[in-house]
Tab-separated table of C-alpha atoms in Angstrom:
chain	number	residue	atom	x	y	z
A	1	LEU	CA	156.463	134.189	73.696
A	2	GLY	CA	156.546	133.932	69.913
A	3	ILE	CA	158.298	137.285	69.288
A	4	LYS	CA	161.791	137.567	67.864
A	5	PHE	CA	163.976	140.445	69.115
A	6	ASP	CA	167.352	141.811	68.080
A	7	ALA	CA	170.193	142.691	70.442
A	8	SER	CA	168.667	146.120	71.180
A	9	GLY	CA	165.281	144.649	72.154
A	10	THR	CA	163.442	145.702	68.993
A	11	ALA	CA	160.880	143.240	67.681
A	12	GLN	CA	162.064	141.723	64.399
A	13	GLY	CA	159.266	139.271	63.717
A	14	TYR	CA	156.416	137.159	65.053
A	15	HIS	CA	156.112	133.390	64.997
A	16	VAL	CA	152.619	132.503	63.793
A	17	TYR	CA	151.090	129.036	63.480
A	18	ARG	CA	150.101	127.936	60.013
A	19	GLN	CA	146.986	126.337	61.511
A	20	ASN	CA	144.634	127.149	64.322
A	21	PRO	CA	145.803	125.276	67.431
A	22	GLY	CA	142.221	124.179	67.914
A	23	GLU	CA	142.203	122.159	64.700
A	24	ILE	CA	141.990	118.386	65.026
A	25	PHE	CA	144.996	117.790	62.758
A	26	PHE	CA	147.122	120.603	64.205
A	27	GLN	CA	150.756	120.122	63.149
A	28	GLY	CA	152.365	122.726	65.432
A	29	GLU	CA	154.374	124.346	62.623
A	30	SER	CA	154.957	128.084	62.697
A	31	VAL	CA	156.292	130.666	60.279
A	32	LEU	CA	158.169	133.872	61.103
A	33	ILE	CA	156.373	137.021	59.895
A	34	PRO	CA	158.540	140.183	59.728
A	35	ALA	CA	157.516	142.905	62.155
A	36	SER	CA	157.079	145.316	59.255
A	37	ASP	CA	154.311	143.066	57.907
A	38	MET	CA	152.531	142.542	61.228
A	39	ILE	CA	150.204	144.772	63.212
A	40	HIS	CA	150.199	143.792	66.879
A	41	VAL	CA	147.401	145.573	68.729
A	42	TYR	CA	147.352	145.396	72.514
A	43	SER	CA	146.997	147.693	75.513
A	44	GLU	CA	150.429	148.775	76.744
A	45	ASP	CA	149.969	149.173	80.482
A	46	ARG	CA	153.644	149.164	81.556
A	47	PRO	CA	157.076	149.813	80.020
A	48	GLY	CA	158.655	146.852	78.315
A	49	GLN	CA	155.380	144.991	77.849
A	50	ILE	CA	155.563	142.840	74.685
A	51	ARG	CA	152.131	141.164	74.745
A	52	GLY	CA	148.651	142.222	75.739
A	53	VAL	CA	146.681	140.964	78.719
A	54	PRO	CA	143.154	139.770	77.898
A	55	ILE	CA	140.603	142.221	79.207
A	56	MET	CA	138.779	139.428	81.040
A	57	ALA	CA	141.897	138.105	82.803
A	58	PRO	CA	141.279	139.914	86.151
A	59	VAL	CA	137.753	138.471	86.436
A	60	ILE	CA	138.040	135.076	84.744
A	61	LEU	CA	138.069	133.144	88.054
A	62	ARG	CA	135.043	135.035	89.305
A	63	LEU	CA	133.206	134.221	86.083
A	64	TYR	CA	134.132	130.572	86.489
A	65	ASP	CA	132.771	130.564	90.061
A	66	LEU	CA	129.582	132.266	88.855
A	67	ASP	CA	129.149	129.663	86.129
A	68	THR	CA	129.657	126.871	88.669
A	69	PHE	CA	127.093	128.445	90.981
A	70	GLU	CA	124.518	128.747	88.189
A	71	GLN	CA	125.041	125.121	87.185
A	72	ALA	CA	124.472	124.004	90.792
A	73	GLU	CA	121.405	126.227	91.009
A	74	LEU	CA	120.064	124.712	87.807
A	75	GLN	CA	120.503	121.183	89.129
A	76	LYS	CA	118.765	122.163	92.376
A	77	GLN	CA	115.800	123.526	90.445
A	78	GLU	CA	115.639	120.372	88.340
A	79	VAL	CA	115.479	118.256	91.497
A	80	ALA	CA	112.896	120.590	93.034
A	81	SER	CA	110.699	120.252	89.972
A	82	LEU	CA	110.453	116.486	90.496
A	83	PHE	CA	107.178	115.802	92.324
A	84	ALA	CA	108.273	112.660	94.158
A	85	GLY	CA	106.396	110.706	96.825
A	86	PHE	CA	107.462	107.955	99.193
A	87	ARG	CA	105.226	105.097	100.316
A	88	LYS	CA	105.446	104.726	104.070
A	89	LYS	CA	104.236	101.637	105.978
A	90	THR	CA	103.754	101.164	109.687
A	91	PRO	CA	104.620	97.553	110.605
A	92	ASP	CA	102.942	97.556	114.033
A	93	VAL	CA	99.555	98.528	112.558
A	94	PRO	CA	97.361	95.620	111.453
A	95	GLY	CA	97.607	95.331	107.700
A	96	GLY	CA	100.524	97.733	107.544
A	97	GLY	CA	103.319	95.201	107.468
A	98	GLU	CA	104.824	93.399	104.533
A	99	GLY	CA	102.514	90.860	103.091
A	100	PRO	CA	100.776	89.792	99.976
A	101	ASP	CA	97.569	91.681	100.897
A	102	ASN	CA	99.028	95.211	100.715
A	103	GLN	CA	101.781	94.887	98.151
A	104	GLY	CA	101.285	97.265	95.234
A	105	ALA	CA	98.344	99.004	96.877
A	106	VAL	CA	99.550	102.391	95.629
A	107	ARG	CA	100.264	103.186	92.001
A	108	ASP	CA	103.833	104.003	91.018
A	109	ARG	CA	102.739	107.260	89.331
A	110	LEU	CA	99.937	109.691	90.110
A	111	GLU	CA	97.860	111.057	87.274
A	112	PRO	CA	95.673	114.183	87.338
A	113	GLY	CA	92.377	113.509	89.080
A	114	THR	CA	93.566	110.276	90.690
A	115	ILE	CA	91.830	109.147	93.893
A	116	GLU	CA	93.910	106.568	95.678
A	117	VAL	CA	92.725	104.460	98.614
A	118	LEU	CA	95.523	103.493	100.988
A	119	ASP	CA	95.527	100.394	103.114
A	120	GLU	CA	95.491	100.682	106.860
A	121	GLY	CA	98.951	101.635	108.144
A	122	GLU	CA	100.085	103.172	104.845
A	123	ASP	CA	100.943	106.828	104.207
A	124	ILE	CA	102.426	108.954	101.399
A	125	VAL	CA	105.246	111.404	102.190
A	126	PHE	CA	106.234	113.902	99.441
A	127	SER	CA	109.755	115.229	99.027
A	128	ASN	CA	110.457	118.832	100.044
A	129	PRO	CA	113.720	120.010	98.420
A	130	PRO	CA	115.503	122.822	100.286
A	131	GLN	CA	114.835	126.349	99.048
A	132	ARG	CA	117.600	128.894	98.579
A	133	SER	CA	117.068	132.652	98.431
A	134	GLY	CA	119.302	135.463	97.239
A	135	TYR	CA	120.103	133.980	93.834
A	136	ALA	CA	119.398	137.154	91.858
A	137	GLU	CA	121.335	139.380	94.254
A	138	TYR	CA	124.324	137.044	94.243
A	139	VAL	CA	124.456	137.079	90.441
A	140	ARG	CA	124.063	140.837	90.384
A	141	GLN	CA	126.922	141.399	92.833
A	142	ASN	CA	129.207	139.168	90.791
A	143	LEU	CA	128.346	140.942	87.542
A	144	MET	CA	129.016	144.291	89.215
A	145	ALA	CA	132.462	143.016	90.230
A	146	VAL	CA	133.072	141.761	86.693
A	147	ALA	CA	132.069	145.133	85.217
A	148	ALA	CA	134.429	146.959	87.584
A	149	GLY	CA	137.222	144.533	86.732
A	150	VAL	CA	137.003	145.182	82.989
A	151	GLY	CA	136.386	148.931	83.339
A	152	LEU	CA	132.789	148.938	82.095
A	153	THR	CA	129.454	149.689	83.706
A	154	TYR	CA	127.216	147.048	85.232
A	155	GLU	CA	124.426	147.991	82.810
A	156	ALA	CA	126.712	147.606	79.789
A	157	VAL	CA	127.800	144.131	80.945
A	158	SER	CA	124.450	142.760	82.137
A	159	GLY	CA	121.927	144.745	80.089
A	160	ASP	CA	119.970	145.324	83.330
A	161	TYR	CA	118.586	148.891	83.485
A	162	GLY	CA	115.804	148.166	85.956
A	163	ARG	CA	117.415	149.794	89.023
A	164	ILE	CA	119.100	152.787	87.458
A	165	THR	CA	118.028	156.420	87.443
A	166	PHE	CA	118.620	158.827	84.585
A	167	LEU	CA	121.401	160.652	86.466
A	168	ASN	CA	123.184	157.443	87.417
A	169	GLY	CA	122.829	156.153	83.879
A	170	ARG	CA	124.285	159.383	82.531
A	171	LEU	CA	127.265	159.239	84.889
A	172	GLY	CA	127.851	155.597	84.035
A	173	GLN	CA	127.712	156.355	80.306
A	174	LEU	CA	130.265	159.149	80.656
A	175	ARG	CA	132.623	156.748	82.461
A	176	PHE	CA	132.004	154.109	79.804
A	177	HIS	CA	132.736	156.584	76.995
A	178	ARG	CA	135.967	157.682	78.639
A	179	LYS	CA	137.113	154.057	78.622
A	180	ILE	CA	136.151	153.703	74.975
A	181	ASP	CA	138.034	156.916	74.145
A	182	GLN	CA	141.179	155.493	75.762
A	183	TRP	CA	140.933	152.297	73.697
A	184	GLN	CA	140.316	154.266	70.534
A	185	TRP	CA	142.928	157.011	70.819
A	186	PHE	CA	145.686	155.178	72.716
A	187	MET	CA	145.429	151.705	71.219
A	188	LEU	CA	143.373	151.227	68.055
A	189	ILE	CA	144.229	154.448	66.240
A	190	PRO	CA	148.008	154.590	66.938
A	191	GLN	CA	148.636	150.839	66.650
A	192	LEU	CA	146.175	149.821	63.952
A	193	CYS	CA	144.809	152.755	61.966
A	194	ARG	CA	148.110	154.610	61.552
A	195	ARG	CA	149.899	151.450	60.457
A	196	VAL	CA	147.191	150.775	57.905
A	197	ALA	CA	147.603	154.363	56.654
A	198	GLU	CA	151.339	153.765	56.263
A	199	TRP	CA	150.668	150.597	54.255
A	200	PHE	CA	148.201	152.535	52.137
A	201	ARG	CA	150.814	155.167	51.318
A	202	GLU	CA	153.357	152.458	50.495
A	203	GLY	CA	150.893	150.690	48.245
A	204	ALA	CA	150.027	153.948	46.488
A	205	ALA	CA	153.711	154.684	45.953
A	206	ILE	CA	154.232	151.250	44.412
A	207	ALA	CA	151.291	151.978	42.083
A	208	GLY	CA	152.952	155.262	41.050
A	209	GLN	CA	150.683	157.574	43.062
A	210	ASP	CA	152.170	160.386	45.172
A	211	MET	CA	150.299	160.463	48.493
A	212	SER	CA	152.889	162.456	50.434
A	213	SER	CA	150.601	165.498	50.670
A	214	LEU	CA	147.538	163.484	51.640
A	215	ALA	CA	146.229	164.416	55.098
A	216	ILE	CA	144.697	161.545	57.008
A	217	GLY	CA	142.472	162.074	60.029
A	218	TRP	CA	140.583	159.759	62.360
A	219	GLN	CA	136.972	160.047	63.427
A	220	PRO	CA	135.661	157.404	65.852
A	221	PRO	CA	131.981	156.463	65.664
A	222	VAL	CA	129.525	159.005	67.031
A	223	LYS	CA	128.472	158.412	70.628
A	224	PRO	CA	124.676	158.340	71.056
A	225	MET	CA	123.129	161.075	73.191
A	226	VAL	CA	121.139	160.262	76.294
A	227	ASP	CA	119.383	163.650	76.435
A	228	PRO	CA	119.967	165.395	73.055
A	229	GLU	CA	118.235	168.647	74.033
A	230	LYS	CA	120.375	169.238	77.120
A	231	GLU	CA	123.590	167.993	75.522
A	232	ILE	CA	123.210	170.196	72.435
A	233	ARG	CA	122.447	173.206	74.664
A	234	SER	CA	125.593	172.404	76.634
A	235	THR	CA	127.634	172.278	73.424
A	236	ILE	CA	126.307	175.671	72.342
A	237	THR	CA	127.242	177.139	75.724
A	238	GLN	CA	130.777	175.728	75.449
A	239	ILE	CA	131.219	177.191	71.981
A	240	ARG	CA	129.986	180.622	73.064
A	241	ALA	CA	132.269	180.525	76.107
A	242	GLY	CA	135.266	179.721	73.940
A	243	LEU	CA	135.795	176.293	75.511
A	244	LYS	CA	135.145	174.438	72.263
A	245	THR	CA	135.366	175.327	68.577
A	246	GLN	CA	132.676	174.874	66.013
A	247	PHE	CA	134.927	172.407	64.209
A	248	GLU	CA	135.270	170.271	67.355
A	249	ALA	CA	131.509	170.161	67.847
A	250	ILE	CA	130.951	169.148	64.210
A	251	ALA	CA	133.633	166.457	64.436
A	252	GLU	CA	132.059	165.022	67.608
A	253	HIS	CA	128.914	164.336	65.572
A	254	GLY	CA	130.883	162.283	63.072
A	255	ASN	CA	131.194	164.882	60.291
A	256	ASP	CA	134.168	166.347	58.449
A	257	PRO	CA	134.010	170.040	59.509
A	258	VAL	CA	135.221	171.466	56.173
A	259	LYS	CA	132.924	169.216	54.134
A	260	PHE	CA	130.046	169.959	56.485
A	261	LEU	CA	130.455	173.740	56.137
A	262	ASP	CA	130.642	173.451	52.339
A	263	GLU	CA	127.397	171.480	52.303
A	264	TYR	CA	125.806	173.902	54.766
A	265	LYS	CA	126.734	176.909	52.629
A	266	ALA	CA	125.335	175.225	49.524
A	267	GLN	CA	122.127	174.565	51.457
A	268	ILE	CA	121.586	178.137	52.667
A	269	ASP	CA	122.448	179.538	49.219
A	270	ALA	CA	119.781	177.306	47.669
A	271	ILE	CA	117.264	178.352	50.361
A	272	ASP	CA	117.987	182.082	49.930
A	273	GLU	CA	117.808	181.780	46.143
A	274	ARG	CA	114.235	180.487	46.482
A	275	LYS	CA	113.397	183.092	49.160
A	276	LEU	CA	112.438	180.461	51.719
A	277	VAL	CA	112.573	180.795	55.485
A	278	PHE	CA	112.540	177.839	57.874
A	279	VAL	CA	112.180	177.964	61.640
A	280	THR	CA	115.593	176.247	61.829
A	281	ASP	CA	117.323	179.186	60.101
A	282	ALA	CA	119.101	180.972	62.957
A	283	ARG	CA	120.002	183.867	60.674
A	284	LYS	CA	116.379	184.946	60.311
A	285	MET	CA	114.478	183.212	63.104
A	286	SER	CA	114.945	183.680	66.836
A	287	GLY	CA	115.108	180.901	69.375
A	288	ALA	CA	111.381	181.448	69.999
A	289	GLU	CA	110.721	180.783	66.280
A	290	GLN	CA	109.968	184.468	65.581
A	291	LEU	CA	111.235	186.483	62.629
A	292	GLN	CA	114.187	188.698	63.448
A	293	PRO	CA	114.181	192.338	62.284
A	294	SER	CA	115.404	192.905	58.732
A	295	GLY	CA	119.094	193.649	58.519
A	296	GLY	CA	119.661	192.344	62.053
A	297	SER	CA	122.587	190.345	63.243
A	298	GLY	CA	121.007	187.183	61.930
A	299	ASP	CA	121.204	188.273	58.242
A	300	ARG	CA	124.286	187.859	56.150
A	301	GLU	CA	125.990	191.049	55.068
A	302	GLY	CA	124.409	192.660	51.997
A	303	GLU	CA	121.550	190.150	51.843
A	304	GLY	CA	118.779	191.956	53.784
A	305	ARG	CA	115.196	191.735	52.559
A	306	ASP	CA	113.263	194.472	50.866
A	307	PRO	CA	111.112	196.212	53.571
A	308	SER	CA	107.850	195.648	51.683
A	309	GLU	CA	108.738	192.011	51.122
A	310	GLU	CA	109.563	191.659	54.816
A	311	GLU	CA	106.242	193.184	55.845
A	312	ASN	CA	104.260	190.935	53.492
A	313	PHE	CA	106.079	187.876	54.747
A	314	ARG	CA	105.424	188.832	58.366
A	315	GLU	CA	101.699	189.234	57.713
A	316	LYS	CA	101.540	185.876	55.947
A	317	TYR	CA	103.566	184.152	58.665
A	318	ASP	CA	101.434	185.652	61.485
A	319	SER	CA	98.200	184.660	59.746
A	320	GLU	CA	99.400	181.079	59.339
A	321	GLU	CA	100.385	180.985	62.989
């Protein structure tokens, strides 16, 4: 299968075509790339697996059948859109038989507003193509099977959100994100990202740079929130209950926790230096957007306000409210 192994079963190299097999002038020549210079990313679903299985493999036949069905449905609709009529003659009616008097009595094509006079014994019969119902439901059922086969949600595959409730959408998104997490942490990061990091260290060493003490971490893209207010409240509850750390919560939002805290400290220092108070400052404002008492738990140690300054600020804040 294009992979070279040694006697112990370790991959030594990969045979790669010099040209795309789809090229017109494909020569069929390949070159052996050492395994150390190749990153082979695939989902390892069983021991001893040496190549990946395309994600669409379990549903490819169903997709082919769905495509065939849609092509047949398209042809049926094209035939149904043809407004065809048939000229019918009755031989036993006087003037209705074949003869020079009634040949060509009806035009070959009807135009808007046409009034046509038929000879005695002639009639026009229009085609009535068969109608088929259940097209949309058939397509939907097939797309649901395809989504289940690839481990995604029907909405993610089809883009159809017309029949989904918020709760069902939320449950489907959680299942979808779990699948994405598996691909990220068990395939892309260990097989691709870590190998790239190794190459980076090797390249730095060749350039004379010591990167042995460099710590490398991985942060997948931030997942969008469906209901930010409820999800943030849930995160706060988990942190207070000791089920999640502040660093974990910051990392989940795509930020480096240490860098984030440094920037946050610089921000609050600049705010305190200018003696400003924002409703978002949890140190001095309650959840109901009310000033907390001076020297309370919300103030940093040794940085309480002067009582007269606090009283003046309260009066000004209350008057503005």
